[in-house]
Every structure is written in C-alpha cells, then in structure tokens.
Coordinates of C-alpha atoms in Angstrom, one line a residue:
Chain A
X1 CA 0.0 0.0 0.0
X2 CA 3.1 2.5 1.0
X3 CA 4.6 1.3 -1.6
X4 CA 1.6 1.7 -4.4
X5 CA 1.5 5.5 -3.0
X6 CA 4.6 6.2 -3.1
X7 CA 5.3 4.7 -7.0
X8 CA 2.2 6.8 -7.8
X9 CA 3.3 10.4 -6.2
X10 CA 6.9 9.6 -7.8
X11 CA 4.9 8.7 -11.3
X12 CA 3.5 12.0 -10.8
X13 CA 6.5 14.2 -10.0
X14 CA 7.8 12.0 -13.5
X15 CA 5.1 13.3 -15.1
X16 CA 5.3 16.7 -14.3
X17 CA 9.1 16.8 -14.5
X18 CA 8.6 15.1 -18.2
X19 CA 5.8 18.1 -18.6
X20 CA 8.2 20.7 -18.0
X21 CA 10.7 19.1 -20.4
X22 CA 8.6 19.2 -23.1
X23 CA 8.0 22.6 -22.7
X24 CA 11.6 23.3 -22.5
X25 CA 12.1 21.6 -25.9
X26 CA 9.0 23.1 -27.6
X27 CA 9.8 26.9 -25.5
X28 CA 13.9 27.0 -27.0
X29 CA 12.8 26.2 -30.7
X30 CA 10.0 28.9 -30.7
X31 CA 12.8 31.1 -29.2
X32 CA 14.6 30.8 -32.4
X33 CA 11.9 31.4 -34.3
X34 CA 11.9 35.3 -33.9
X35 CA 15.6 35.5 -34.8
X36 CA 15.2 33.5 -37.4
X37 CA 12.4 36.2 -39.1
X38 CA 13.9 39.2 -38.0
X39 CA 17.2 37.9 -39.5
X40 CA 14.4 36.9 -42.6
X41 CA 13.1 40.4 -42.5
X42 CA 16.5 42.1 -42.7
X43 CA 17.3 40.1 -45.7
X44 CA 13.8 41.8 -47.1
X45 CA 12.8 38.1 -48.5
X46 CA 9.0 38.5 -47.5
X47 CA 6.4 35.8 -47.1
X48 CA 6.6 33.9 -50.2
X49 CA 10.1 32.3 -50.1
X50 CA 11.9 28.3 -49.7
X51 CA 12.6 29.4 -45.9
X52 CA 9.9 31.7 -45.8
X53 CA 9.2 31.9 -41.2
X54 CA 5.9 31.2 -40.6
X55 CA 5.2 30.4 -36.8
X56 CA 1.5 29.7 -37.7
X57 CA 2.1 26.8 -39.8
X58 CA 3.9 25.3 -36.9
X59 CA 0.7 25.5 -34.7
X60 CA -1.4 24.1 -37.5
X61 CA 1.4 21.4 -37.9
X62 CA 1.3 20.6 -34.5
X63 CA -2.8 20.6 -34.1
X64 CA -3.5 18.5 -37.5
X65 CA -0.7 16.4 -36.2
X66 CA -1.9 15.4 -32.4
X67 CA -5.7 15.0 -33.6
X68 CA -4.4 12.8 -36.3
X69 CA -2.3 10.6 -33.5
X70 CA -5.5 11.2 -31.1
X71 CA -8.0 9.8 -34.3
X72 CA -5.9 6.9 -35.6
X73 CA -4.8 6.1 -32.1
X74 CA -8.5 5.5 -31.3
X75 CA -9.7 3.6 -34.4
X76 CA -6.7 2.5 -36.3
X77 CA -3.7 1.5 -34.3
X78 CA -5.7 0.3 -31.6
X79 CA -7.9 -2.0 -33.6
X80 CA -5.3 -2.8 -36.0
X81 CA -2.4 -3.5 -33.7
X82 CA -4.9 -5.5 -31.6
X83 CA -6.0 -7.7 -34.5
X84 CA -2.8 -8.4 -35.4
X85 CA -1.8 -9.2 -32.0
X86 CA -4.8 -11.3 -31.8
X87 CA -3.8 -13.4 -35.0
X88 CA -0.5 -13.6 -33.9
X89 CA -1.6 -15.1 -30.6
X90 CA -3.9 -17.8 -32.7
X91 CA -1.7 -18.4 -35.3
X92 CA 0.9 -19.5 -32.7
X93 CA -1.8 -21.4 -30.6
X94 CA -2.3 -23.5 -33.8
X95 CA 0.6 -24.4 -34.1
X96 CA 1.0 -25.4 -30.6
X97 CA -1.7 -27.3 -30.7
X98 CA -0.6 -29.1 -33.9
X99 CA 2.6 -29.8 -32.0
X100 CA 0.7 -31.5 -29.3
X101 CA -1.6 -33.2 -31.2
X102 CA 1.0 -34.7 -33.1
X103 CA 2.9 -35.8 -30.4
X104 CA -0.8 -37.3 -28.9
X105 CA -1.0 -39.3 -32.1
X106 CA 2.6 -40.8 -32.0
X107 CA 2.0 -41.4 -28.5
X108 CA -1.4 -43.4 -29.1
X109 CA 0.1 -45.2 -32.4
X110 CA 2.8 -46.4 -30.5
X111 CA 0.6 -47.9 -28.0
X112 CA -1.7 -49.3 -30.3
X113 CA 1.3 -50.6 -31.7
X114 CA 2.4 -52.2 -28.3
X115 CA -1.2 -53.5 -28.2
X116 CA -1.0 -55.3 -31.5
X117 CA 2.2 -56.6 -30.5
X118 CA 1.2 -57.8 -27.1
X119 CA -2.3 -59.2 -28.4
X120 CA -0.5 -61.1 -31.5
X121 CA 2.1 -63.1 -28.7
X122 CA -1.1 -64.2 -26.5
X123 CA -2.8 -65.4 -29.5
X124 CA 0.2 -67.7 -30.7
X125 CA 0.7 -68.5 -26.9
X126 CA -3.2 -69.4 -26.5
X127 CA -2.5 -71.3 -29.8
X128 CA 0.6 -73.2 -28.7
X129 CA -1.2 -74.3 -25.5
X130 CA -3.8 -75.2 -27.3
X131 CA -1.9 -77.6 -29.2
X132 CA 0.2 -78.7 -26.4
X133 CA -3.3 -79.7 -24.4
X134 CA -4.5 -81.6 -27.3
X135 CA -1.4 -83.5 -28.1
X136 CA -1.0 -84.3 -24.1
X137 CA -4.9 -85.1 -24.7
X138 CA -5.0 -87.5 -27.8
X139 CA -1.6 -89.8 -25.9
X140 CA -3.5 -90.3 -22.6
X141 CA -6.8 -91.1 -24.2
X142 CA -4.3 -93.7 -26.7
X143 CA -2.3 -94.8 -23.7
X144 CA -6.2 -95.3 -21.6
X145 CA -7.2 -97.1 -24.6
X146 CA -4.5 -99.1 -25.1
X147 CA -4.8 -100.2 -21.5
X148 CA -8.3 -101.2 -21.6
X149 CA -7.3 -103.2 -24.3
X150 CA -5.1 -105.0 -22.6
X151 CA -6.7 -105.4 -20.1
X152 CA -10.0 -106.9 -21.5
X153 CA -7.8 -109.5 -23.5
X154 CA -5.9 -110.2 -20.1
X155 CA -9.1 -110.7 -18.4
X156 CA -10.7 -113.0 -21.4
X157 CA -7.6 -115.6 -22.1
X158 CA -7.9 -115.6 -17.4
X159 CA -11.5 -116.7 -18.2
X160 CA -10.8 -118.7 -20.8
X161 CA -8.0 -120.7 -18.6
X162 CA -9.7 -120.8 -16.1
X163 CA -12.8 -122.8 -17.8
X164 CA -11.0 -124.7 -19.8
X165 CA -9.5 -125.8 -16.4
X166 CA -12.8 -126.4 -15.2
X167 CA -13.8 -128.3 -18.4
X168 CA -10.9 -130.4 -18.0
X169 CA -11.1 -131.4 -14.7
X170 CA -14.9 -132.1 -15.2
X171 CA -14.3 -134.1 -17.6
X172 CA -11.6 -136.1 -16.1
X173 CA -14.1 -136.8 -12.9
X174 CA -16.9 -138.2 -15.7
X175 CA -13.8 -140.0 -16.9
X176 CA -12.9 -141.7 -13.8
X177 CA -17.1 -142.3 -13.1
X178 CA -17.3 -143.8 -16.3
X179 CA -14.3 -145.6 -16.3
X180 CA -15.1 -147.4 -13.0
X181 CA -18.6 -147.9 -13.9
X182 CA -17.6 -149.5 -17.1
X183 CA -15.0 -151.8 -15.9
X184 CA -17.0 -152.3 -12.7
X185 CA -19.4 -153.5 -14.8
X186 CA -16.4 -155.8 -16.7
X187 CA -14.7 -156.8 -14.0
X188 CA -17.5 -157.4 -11.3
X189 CA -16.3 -159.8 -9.2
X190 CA -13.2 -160.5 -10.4
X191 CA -11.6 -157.9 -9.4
X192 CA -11.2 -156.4 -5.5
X193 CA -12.8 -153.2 -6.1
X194 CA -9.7 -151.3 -3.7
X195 CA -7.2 -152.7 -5.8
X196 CA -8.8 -151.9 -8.9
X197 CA -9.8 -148.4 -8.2
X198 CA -6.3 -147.6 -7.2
X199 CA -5.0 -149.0 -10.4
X200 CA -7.3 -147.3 -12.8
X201 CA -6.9 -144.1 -10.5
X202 CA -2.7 -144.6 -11.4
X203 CA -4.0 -144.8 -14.3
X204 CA -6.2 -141.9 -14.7
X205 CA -3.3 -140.2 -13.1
X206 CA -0.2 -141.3 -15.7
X207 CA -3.1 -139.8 -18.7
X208 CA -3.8 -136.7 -16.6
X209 CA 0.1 -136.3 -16.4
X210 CA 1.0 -137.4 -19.8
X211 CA -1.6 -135.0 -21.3
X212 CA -0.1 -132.2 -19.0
X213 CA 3.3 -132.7 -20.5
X214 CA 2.0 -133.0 -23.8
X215 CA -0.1 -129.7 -22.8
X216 CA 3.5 -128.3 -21.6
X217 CA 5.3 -129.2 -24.8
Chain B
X1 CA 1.4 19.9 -58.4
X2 CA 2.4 18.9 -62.3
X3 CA -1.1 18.8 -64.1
X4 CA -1.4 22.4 -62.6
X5 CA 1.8 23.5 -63.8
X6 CA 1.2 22.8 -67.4
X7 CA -2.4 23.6 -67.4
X8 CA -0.9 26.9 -66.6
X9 CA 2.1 27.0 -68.8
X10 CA -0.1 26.1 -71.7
X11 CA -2.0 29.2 -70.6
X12 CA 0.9 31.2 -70.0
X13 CA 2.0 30.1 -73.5
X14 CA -1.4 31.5 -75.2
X15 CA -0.8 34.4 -73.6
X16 CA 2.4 34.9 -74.3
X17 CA 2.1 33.9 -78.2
X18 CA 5.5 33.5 -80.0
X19 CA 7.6 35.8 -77.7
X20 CA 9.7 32.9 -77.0
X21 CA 12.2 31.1 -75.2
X22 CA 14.2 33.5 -72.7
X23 CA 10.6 35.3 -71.6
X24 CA 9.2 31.9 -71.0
X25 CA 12.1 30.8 -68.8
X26 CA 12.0 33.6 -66.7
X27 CA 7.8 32.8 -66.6
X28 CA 8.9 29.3 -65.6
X29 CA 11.1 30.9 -63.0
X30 CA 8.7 32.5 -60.9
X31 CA 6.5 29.7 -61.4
X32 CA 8.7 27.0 -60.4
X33 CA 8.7 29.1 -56.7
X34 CA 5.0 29.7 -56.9
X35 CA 4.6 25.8 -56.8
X36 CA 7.2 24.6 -54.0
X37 CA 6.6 27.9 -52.0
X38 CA 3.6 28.0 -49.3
X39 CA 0.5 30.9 -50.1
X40 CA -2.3 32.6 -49.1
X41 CA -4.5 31.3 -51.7
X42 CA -5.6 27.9 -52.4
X43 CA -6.3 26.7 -56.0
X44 CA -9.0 24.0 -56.3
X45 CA -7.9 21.2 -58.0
X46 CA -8.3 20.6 -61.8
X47 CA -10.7 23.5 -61.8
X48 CA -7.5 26.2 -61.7
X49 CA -10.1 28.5 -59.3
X50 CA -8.2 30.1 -56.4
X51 CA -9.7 31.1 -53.4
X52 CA -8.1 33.3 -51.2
X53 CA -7.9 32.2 -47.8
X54 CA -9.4 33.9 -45.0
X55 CA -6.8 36.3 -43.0
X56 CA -6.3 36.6 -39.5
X57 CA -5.1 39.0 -37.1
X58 CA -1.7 37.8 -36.0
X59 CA -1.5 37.0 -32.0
X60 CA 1.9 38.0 -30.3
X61 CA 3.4 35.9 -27.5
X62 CA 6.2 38.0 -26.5
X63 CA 8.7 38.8 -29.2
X64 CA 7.1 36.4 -31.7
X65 CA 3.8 37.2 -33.6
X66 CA 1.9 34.6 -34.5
X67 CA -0.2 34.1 -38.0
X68 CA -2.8 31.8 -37.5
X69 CA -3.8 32.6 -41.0
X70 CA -4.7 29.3 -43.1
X71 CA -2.6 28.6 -45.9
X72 CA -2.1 26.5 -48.9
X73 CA 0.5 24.2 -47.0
X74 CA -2.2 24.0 -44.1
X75 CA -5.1 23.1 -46.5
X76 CA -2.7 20.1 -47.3
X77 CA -2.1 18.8 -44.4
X78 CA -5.6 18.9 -43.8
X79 CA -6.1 16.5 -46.7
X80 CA -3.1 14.3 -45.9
X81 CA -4.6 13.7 -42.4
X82 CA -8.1 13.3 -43.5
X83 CA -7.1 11.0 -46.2
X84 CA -4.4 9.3 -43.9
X85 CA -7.0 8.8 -41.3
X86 CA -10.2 7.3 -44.1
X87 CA -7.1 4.7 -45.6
X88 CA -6.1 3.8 -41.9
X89 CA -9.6 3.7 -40.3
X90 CA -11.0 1.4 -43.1
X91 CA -8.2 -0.7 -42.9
X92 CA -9.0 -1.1 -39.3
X93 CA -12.4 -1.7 -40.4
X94 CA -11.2 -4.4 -42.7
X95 CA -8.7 -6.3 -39.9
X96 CA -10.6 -5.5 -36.9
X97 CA -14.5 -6.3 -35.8
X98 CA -16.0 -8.3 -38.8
X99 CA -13.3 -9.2 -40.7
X100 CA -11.1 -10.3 -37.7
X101 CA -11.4 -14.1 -38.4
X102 CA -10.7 -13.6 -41.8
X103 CA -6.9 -14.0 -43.8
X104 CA -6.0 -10.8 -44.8
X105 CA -5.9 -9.4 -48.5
X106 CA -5.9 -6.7 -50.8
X107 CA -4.7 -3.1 -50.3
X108 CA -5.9 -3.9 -46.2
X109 CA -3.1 -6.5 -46.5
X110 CA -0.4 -4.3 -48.0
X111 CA -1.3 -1.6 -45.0
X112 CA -1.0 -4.3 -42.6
X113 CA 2.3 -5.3 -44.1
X114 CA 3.7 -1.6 -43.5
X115 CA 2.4 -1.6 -39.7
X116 CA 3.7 -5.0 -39.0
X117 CA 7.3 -4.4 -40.7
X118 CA 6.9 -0.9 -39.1
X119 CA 6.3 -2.2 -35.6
X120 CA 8.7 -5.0 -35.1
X121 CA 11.4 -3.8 -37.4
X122 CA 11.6 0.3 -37.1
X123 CA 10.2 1.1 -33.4
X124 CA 10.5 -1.9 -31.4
X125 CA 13.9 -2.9 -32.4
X126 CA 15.1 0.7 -32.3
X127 CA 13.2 1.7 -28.8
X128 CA 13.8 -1.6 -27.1
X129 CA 12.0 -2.2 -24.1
X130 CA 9.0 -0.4 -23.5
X131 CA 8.8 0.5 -27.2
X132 CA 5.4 -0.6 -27.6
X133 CA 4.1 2.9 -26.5
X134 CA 6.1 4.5 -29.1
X135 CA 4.1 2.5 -31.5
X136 CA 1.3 4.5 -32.4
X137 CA 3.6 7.9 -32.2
X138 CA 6.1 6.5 -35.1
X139 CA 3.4 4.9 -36.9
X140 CA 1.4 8.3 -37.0
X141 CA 4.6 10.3 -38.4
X142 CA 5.6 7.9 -40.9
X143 CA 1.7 7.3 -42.7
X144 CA 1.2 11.1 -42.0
X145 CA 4.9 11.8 -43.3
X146 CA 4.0 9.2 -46.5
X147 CA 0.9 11.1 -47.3
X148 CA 1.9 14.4 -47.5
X149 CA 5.1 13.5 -49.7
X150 CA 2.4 11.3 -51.8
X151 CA 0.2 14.3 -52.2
X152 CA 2.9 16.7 -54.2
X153 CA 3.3 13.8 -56.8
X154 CA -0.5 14.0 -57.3
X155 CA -1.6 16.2 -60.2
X156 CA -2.6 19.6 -58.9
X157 CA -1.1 18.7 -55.7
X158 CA 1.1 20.1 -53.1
X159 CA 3.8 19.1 -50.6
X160 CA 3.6 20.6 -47.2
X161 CA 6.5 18.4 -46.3
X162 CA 8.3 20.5 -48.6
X163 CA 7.8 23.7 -46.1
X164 CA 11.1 24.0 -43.9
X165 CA 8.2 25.3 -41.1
X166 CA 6.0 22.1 -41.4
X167 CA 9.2 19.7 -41.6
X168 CA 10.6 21.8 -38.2
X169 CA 7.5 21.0 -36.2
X170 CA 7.5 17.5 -37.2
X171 CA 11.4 17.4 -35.6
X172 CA 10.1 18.9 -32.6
X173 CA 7.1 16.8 -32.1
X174 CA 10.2 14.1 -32.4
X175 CA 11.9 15.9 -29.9
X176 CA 9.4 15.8 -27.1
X177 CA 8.9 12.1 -28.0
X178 CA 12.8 11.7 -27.7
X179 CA 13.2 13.8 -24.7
X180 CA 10.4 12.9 -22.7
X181 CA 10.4 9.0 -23.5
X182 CA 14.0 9.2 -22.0
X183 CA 12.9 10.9 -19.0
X184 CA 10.5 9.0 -18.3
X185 CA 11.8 6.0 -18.3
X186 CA 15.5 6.7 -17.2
X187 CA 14.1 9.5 -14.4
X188 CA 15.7 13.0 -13.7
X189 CA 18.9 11.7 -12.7
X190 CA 20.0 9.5 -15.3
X191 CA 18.5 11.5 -17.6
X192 CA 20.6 14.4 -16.5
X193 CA 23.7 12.2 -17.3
X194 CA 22.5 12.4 -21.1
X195 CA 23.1 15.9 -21.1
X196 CA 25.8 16.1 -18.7
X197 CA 28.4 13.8 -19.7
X198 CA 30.9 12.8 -16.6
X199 CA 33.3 10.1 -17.5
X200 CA 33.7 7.3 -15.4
X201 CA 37.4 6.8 -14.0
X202 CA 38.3 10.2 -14.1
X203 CA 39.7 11.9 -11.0
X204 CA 37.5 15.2 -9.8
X205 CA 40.1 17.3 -12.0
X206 CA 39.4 15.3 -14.9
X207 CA 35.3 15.0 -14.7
X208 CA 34.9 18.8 -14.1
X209 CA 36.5 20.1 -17.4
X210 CA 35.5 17.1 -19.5
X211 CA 31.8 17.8 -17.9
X212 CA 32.4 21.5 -19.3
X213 CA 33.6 20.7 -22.6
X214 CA 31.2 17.8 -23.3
X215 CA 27.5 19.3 -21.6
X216 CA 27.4 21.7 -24.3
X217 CA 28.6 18.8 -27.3
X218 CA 25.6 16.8 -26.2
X219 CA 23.2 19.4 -26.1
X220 CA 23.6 20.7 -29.7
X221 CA 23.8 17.0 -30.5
X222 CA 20.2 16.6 -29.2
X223 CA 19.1 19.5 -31.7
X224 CA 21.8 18.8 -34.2
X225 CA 19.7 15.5 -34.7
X226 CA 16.1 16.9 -34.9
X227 CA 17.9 19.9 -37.1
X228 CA 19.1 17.1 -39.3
X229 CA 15.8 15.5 -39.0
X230 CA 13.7 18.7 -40.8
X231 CA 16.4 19.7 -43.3
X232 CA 16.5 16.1 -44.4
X233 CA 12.7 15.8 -45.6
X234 CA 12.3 19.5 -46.5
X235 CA 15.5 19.4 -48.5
X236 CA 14.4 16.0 -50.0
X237 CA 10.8 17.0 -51.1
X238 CA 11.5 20.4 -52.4
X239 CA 14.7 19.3 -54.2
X240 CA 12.4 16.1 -55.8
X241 CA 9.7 19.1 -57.1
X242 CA 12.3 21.7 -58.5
X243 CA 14.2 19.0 -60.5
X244 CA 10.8 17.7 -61.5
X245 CA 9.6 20.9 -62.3
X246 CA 12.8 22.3 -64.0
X247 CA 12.4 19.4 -66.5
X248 CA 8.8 19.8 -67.6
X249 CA 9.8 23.5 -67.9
X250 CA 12.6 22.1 -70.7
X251 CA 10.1 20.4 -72.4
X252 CA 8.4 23.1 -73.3
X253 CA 11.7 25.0 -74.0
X254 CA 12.5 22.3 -76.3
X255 CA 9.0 22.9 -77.7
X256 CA 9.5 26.4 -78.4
X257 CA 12.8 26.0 -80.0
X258 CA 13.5 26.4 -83.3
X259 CA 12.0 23.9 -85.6
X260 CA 15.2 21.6 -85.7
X261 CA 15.7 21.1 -82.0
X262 CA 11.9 21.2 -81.3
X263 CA 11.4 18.1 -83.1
X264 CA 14.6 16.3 -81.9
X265 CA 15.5 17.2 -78.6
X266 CA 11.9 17.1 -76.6
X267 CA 12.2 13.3 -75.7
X268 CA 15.0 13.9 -73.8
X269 CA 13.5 15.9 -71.3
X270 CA 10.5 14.1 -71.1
X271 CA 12.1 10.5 -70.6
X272 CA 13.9 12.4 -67.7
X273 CA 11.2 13.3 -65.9
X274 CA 9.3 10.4 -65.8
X275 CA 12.4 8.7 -64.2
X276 CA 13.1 11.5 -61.8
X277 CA 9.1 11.4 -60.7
X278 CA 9.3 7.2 -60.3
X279 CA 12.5 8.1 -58.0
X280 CA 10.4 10.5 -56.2
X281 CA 7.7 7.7 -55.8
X282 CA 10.4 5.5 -54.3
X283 CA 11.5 8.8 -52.0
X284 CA 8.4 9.8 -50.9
X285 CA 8.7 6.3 -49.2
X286 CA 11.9 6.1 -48.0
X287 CA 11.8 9.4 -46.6
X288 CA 8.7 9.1 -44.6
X289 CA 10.5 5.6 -43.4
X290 CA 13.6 7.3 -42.7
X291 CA 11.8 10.4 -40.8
X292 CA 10.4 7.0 -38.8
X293 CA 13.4 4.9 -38.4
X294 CA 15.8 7.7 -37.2
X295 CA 13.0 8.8 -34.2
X296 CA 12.9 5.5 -33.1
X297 CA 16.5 5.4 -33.1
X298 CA 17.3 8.6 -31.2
X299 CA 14.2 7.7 -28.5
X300 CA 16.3 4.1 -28.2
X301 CA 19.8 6.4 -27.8
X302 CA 18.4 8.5 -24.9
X303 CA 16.1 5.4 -23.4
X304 CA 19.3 3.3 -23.3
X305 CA 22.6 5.1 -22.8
X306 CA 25.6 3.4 -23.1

C-alpha cells in the first residue's frame, strides 16, 4: 500500500518533470523562431520564399498532427495492432496445438502398436497351449485305450484258462465215473474193487500227467 | 502539383504567343517558386479557381507574432490527415470487428504489411524495451509523413513536407517524444547524465573540465539530430519538385525552339522526368520511413545510454 503510494506520487512528479521538459524543448525552438524572421526580415525576402518563417504553420502542424495521433490512435492503431496481435496469438496457438496433437498421435500409435504386438504373442501362446493340451490329450486317451485293451484280453484268455481248467477237470471226474462204472461192470467180481480203483486211479493219473506234459510241450 | 503546372504554362504560353524562349524561362522561373513555396490562396484542384484564404489577425506571445492565417500548406495537411485517417480507419475496419477471423488481403493486406514491418522492425527494435508505446507515435509520423510526400506527386497537388516550417514542427514533435520518452523512463537523474556527460574513471580534475567541454557537445547533439531530422525531408521533397519541375519547364523550352531542335530534342527531357518522378515515388517512401526509423532510433539512444 506504501509502496503503491509512493510509486504513484513519484509517477507524478515523473510526469510533471517530463511536462516541463517538453516545454523546454517546444519553449527553445520557438525562441529561435523570432531570430530566425527578423534575420528573414532584414534580408527583405518577404512571405513567399523556400525558408519563408511562418510560426503559424507550426501550430497548424502541431494541431493537424496530435488530432491525427488522437484519431488513428482510437480507431486504427488500436484496432489494428490488436488484430494483429490477436492473429498472432492464434496463429501460434495453432501451431501449438498441432505440435501437441501430433505428439498425442505418435503417443497413441505407438501404443496401439504395443497393443498389437502384445495381443498377437497371446494369441500364438493361447494357440501353442492349445496344441500342447491336445497333443497331451489325444496320448492319454491312446495310452487309456491301449490299456483297456489290454486289459479286457488279459481278463478273457484268465476266463478262458480258467474254464477250460474247469472243463478239463470235469471231464476227467466223468472220466474216472465212467471208467469205474464200465470196468465195474467188466470186472465185477473178479476184481477187489480197492485194488482196482487204485490201479485205474494210477492210471487216470499217468493220462492226466501225460496230457499235462503233452499240454507243456 | 504537375497537371497544374502545365495547365498553366499552356495558358501562360497562349498568352504569351511566340515571344519565345528567354521570356518563357524567366515565366517558368517565378513559377517554379510559386509551386514549391507555401501561399495565401488555395487553388481547387483541376478547376484552376483560387480562393483566397481567410486572413487573421496575428497574435503575439512575446517577441514572436503569431499568423494563425490558413494557408495552402495548411489546406494540405488537412487532406493528408483526413485521407491518412479514411485509408487507416477502413483498414481497421477491414482487420478488426467483422473481418477479424478472416486472412487478410488486398490493399488492407499491404497496410497491414507496413504496420507489421513498421512495428517489429523500425520502433520496437530501435526503442527496445518499452517501445510498444512509441508504436502508435512512429506509426502516425511515418503514414502522415508518407501522405503528404504522396500528395505533391499527385496532379494539382502540393507538398507541405516541402515547407522548412512544417518539416521543423514534425522534428520537434520528435523531440518531445525523444526527450520525454528518456525521461521518463531513465528519471531525472540519469537522464541528467545524457546531457551532462561525466566520465567514469576520471579523478575530480578530470570529470569537471571534461563535464564543461562535453554538456554543451551533447546538447547541440540533441538538436543537431532533430535539425538534421527537418532539413533532411524538406531538402528531399523540395529538391524532388524543382528538379521535376525544371524538367517539364525544358520540355516546353525544347517545344519552343526552333524547328530543328523542337522536333529532336523534346524526348530527352521528357524521358527524364518520368524517371526522376518514379524516383520521387520510391523517395516519398523512403523518406517518410527514414523520418520513422531515425525517431525511433534517437528515442532508443536516450532510453538506453551506453
């Protein structure tokens, strides 16, 4: 606040210091101005001459000249100078703003450029897992297959052991039944039934083994 | 200024019938004085009417009487300010308000190319810092400067930058400008030191004579300048008309030779004067520019002492 009063009063003494000097300036060339047409007088050149003084014309000078500055100041300079300062100001915010919106654009190219890159790798990753899932896929399904396989013809040939087995020995019992009813029926009395049975059961026993080797070999 | 001149030469040739040659240049003479020098009568343009202007009483301030009588050099600058202020005004018109958003063209364009190159190149370069108010001063003086110098190349026209008096109160208006800019911004003290010139360095012995020599050097150098300033575009416009006008003058010398040398010798003079009145185009700009360019300059020598 001191300060803004005390910049104004010495803006004021400027002014009326800068007053006085232009008074000065304008007072010691009208000063010559007498000498200079007395000195014209002496000389007896009159009005009409090159260097003819004429005090009068300075006045006018000065009048035509300040309205002119006053009038153009007004509604020339002011609009014109503004306008121009106006484009000036838009002409460089264009091209400011070009600037930046250039730089946006390489900015947002080079991301959508990333974005490319980045979505093209997932897609040959989703793709080679893909594969890799399928392959892993298709071997245990071959290798579940192949197991089952085995299995059911593992299971069969048991089954088919196993009854032949049974065959086998049934039909070695009917055998032996058959046997000893038919010879018992030979051999009635003849023959002590113990002894007998135990010879046909050697017997029986010598076939079941021969056929075993036979079966073996 | 020129269709006037040999309107009235072909006149003063009627009149004058077959006296020839030596009465005619002594015609021409007078003549040649009647057109550069300022008057109390104004003739009306193309119509060769002159009207005698109103006389006033002259008022004395002190020692110095002053004329406040119109004359034809005032008429003139009358027209070079109202037609400086129309051409400026409706360029405004054209740049500002409703043709603001519009690029520039035309003759607006070309007066938009003077203030621009006039702004940035003559005063703010030359003034420096703070130069923008000096804008509007030095643009004034050089379009008012331009017209008037324009106007004598005009048929029937006149220059009143061709009046020593008109030229001188131009330089002072400079002056002020010059001065007072200075003042203003440098402040009573410094500015004092552009008028009293103490060397650095020096001992009190030293300072106090080179103080005495040098105050009064850089005073008249202050009004050597403006001095320099007035002769310069008087000296330039007048000169520009008399050579002009000396020339037309010879063609009709040449015309009023005898038969051998009229039919010869008249393209000579006539080729002459069209160059010398392009040159005088081409001056009428340069010295309006130069009247500019050297007040921005001395208001940049007193804002920024070295």
């Amino acid at each position: 606040m001191m300060m803004a009063i005390e910049s104004r009063r010495r803006g004021r003494a400027l002014g009326k210091g800068a007053a006085a000097l232009a008074l000065v300036c304008v007072a010691s060339l009208a000063a010559a101005l007498p000498l200079l047409a007395q000195e014209e007088h002496g000389e007896g050149a009159g009005g009409g001459g090159l260097f003819a003084i004429n005090p009068g014309l300075v006045i006018w000078t000065w009048v035509i000249f300040l309205i002119l500055l006053f009038v153009l100041r007004k509604w020339a300079w002011g609009p014109i100078l503004g306008a121009l300062e106006a484009r000036e100001r838009r002409i460089q915010e264009a091209l400011d703003g070009a600037s930046r919106e250039r730089d946006e654009a390489t900015r947002l190219l080079e991301q959508q450029r990333k974005l490319l890159d980045e979505s093209r790798d997932q897609a040959q990753q989703i793709l080679a897992d893909g594969r890799k899932a399928g392959e892993r896929m298709r071997s245990e399904l071959l290798e579940e297959a192949r197991r089952q396989r085995e299995q059911i013809v593992g299971n069969a040939k048991e089954d088919i052991e196993r009854e032949r087995d049974q065959a086998l020995e049934v039909l070695r019992r009917e055998a032996v039944n058959l046997s000893i009813s038919a010879a018992g029926r030979v051999l009635e009395l003849e023959v002590d039934s113990s002894e007998n049975r135990r010879l046909v059961e050697e017997y029986l026993e010598d076939l079941a083994r021969e056929s075993g080797r036979e079966k073996s070999g | 200024m020129m269709g006037y001149a040999v309107f009235w030469l072909m006149l003063a040739q009627a009149g004058h019938g077959s006296q020839g040659g030596q009465d005619m240049g002594a015609v021409w003479n007078s003549h040649m004085m009647e057109e550069v020098a300022d008057a109390h009568h104004f003739i009306i343009p193309g119509l060769n009417r002159v009207i005698d202007l109103p006389q006033l009483p002259p008022i004395h301030i002190g020692a110095l009487s002053v004329d406040l009588s119109p004359t034809k050099h005032v008429i003139w600058l009358m027209i070079a300010a109202t037609l400086c202020a129309l051409t400026l005004i409706w360029t405004a018109r054209r740049t500002h308000g409703k043709g603001a958003g519009k690029a520039p063209k035309g003759m607006a364009n070309v007066i938009e190319a003077f203030v621009i190159y006039l702004r940035d190149e003559v005063a703010l370069r030359n003034i420096g810092h703070g130069g923008e108010r000096f804008v509007p001063f030095v643009l004034t003086l050089f379009f008012f400067i331009l017209f008037m110098n324009l106007l004598g190349l005009v048929p029937f026209g006149a220059t009143a930058t061709g009046n020593i008096m008109v030229t001188g109160a131009l330089a002072v208006l400079a002056l002020v400008a010059i001065e007072v800019g200075g003042f203003l911004h440098l402040g009573p003290r410094a500015y004092l030191k552009t008028i009293v010139y103490v060397p650095e360095g020096l001992p009190w012995f030293g300072k106090i004579p080179m103080a005495l020599i040098m105050t009064p050097v850089e005073a008249i150098a202050k009004l050597a300048r403006i001095f320099a300033l007035a002769i310069r575009l008087f000296a330039n416009m007048t000169a520009g008309h008399l050579v002009i006008l000396s020339l037309v003058g010879l063609i009709f010398m040449a015309g009023a030779g005898a038969g051998s040398i009229k039919d010869v010798v008249w393209p000579a003079p006539v080729l002459m004067a069209v160059a010398i009145m392009l040159m005088e185009i081409f001056i009428a700009l340069l010295q309006a520019y130069i009247f500019a360019m050297l007040t921005s300059v001395f208001i940049g020598l007193v804002r920024h002492p070295h």
